[in-house]
């Protein structure tokens, strides 16, 4: 994932694929031009990288020059009028090959045809690395097209978003969904996970997805997935991950406008973590962090015993049961800590202190995501 200014981009076309496309274009042009010496004309700024790679691969002698689009001065109009400038060479009788990084609406290409109309060139050949057929509404022939792409904004390999991204060797595509903050929240029993989840939900406008709640909801309402899950549970079998993922998918889709999600109680295994990554990926999104509240065992035991005194919860009254639950938590989460650490997404947060202090620590982690 890539962030330029306020927008997020995802990997789209690799350096390798671009290299292959450029090579194919070079081969086709060189073959068609035979022994004609072309003048390659790049349209700045976007085409600098393409032109450079193209002419390095070009197997025969050639000339290279550039022209540039500039805002037309002296015209006061809301419509931004752009004119191509910089054509100083006499191109009479020459074979001109325009090298464009991208053809979108075709406005630039129209401008190219306008300025070459009176140049008496022998041939005006158009070659573009990227082409958006859905956006193109002109009739000019495109002689060579590298890669056809959908009508979505891209950056990299010479193309920019407001000045940034030209230097990238790969091409990235604008993400259609806005940036979400998706957190997998962990905490041992007694760490105050529920309390903190409520604060996070409020502050960041996130949707809290507790897998336990989702299960109970689906079973209680006898949804198709709930019935399916129940059929496994009735046989004493584990509910397959895919059923759980399908339920989570429904929750995510129900909240399509959410700023993000807090996943609670899922994933529990490597396979589930991978499945959750795939789910988020299919939504053009991702898990940004595993946030785990870290509290010393002795503090937890003390907290839970104290809670047991007032809540009457049996499992909070017995120290050995409490210690077992804590141990089990660490056994289960160790795998996930490794999984998310490998992606640089594990954030341990000190869970000892007042509720407010812990909230502040959590916020400082999430604000940086
Ligand atoms: P046109 O609409 O074909 O005239 O394209 C105009 C110009 O807009 C191109 O030369 C690029 O500089 C820019 N452009 C069009 N589509 C994209 C894109 O997806 N990413 C970055 N720049 C683009
Ligand atoms: Mg351009």
Coordinates of C-alpha atoms and ligand atoms in Angstrom, one line a residue, residues 43-47 69 100-102 108 159, ligand 2:
X43 CA 5.4 14.3 -23.9
X44 CA 6.7 15.7 -20.6
X45 CA 6.6 15.3 -17.7
X46 CA 5.0 11.9 -17.5
X47 CA 6.8 10.2 -20.3
X69 CA 2.2 20.7 -21.9
X100 CA 3.0 9.0 -24.4
X101 CA 3.0 7.6 -20.9
X102 CA -0.8 7.5 -20.9
X108 CA -3.5 15.8 -25.0
X159 CA 2.9 9.3 -13.6
Ligands
LIG2 MG1 1.3 12.9 -20.2

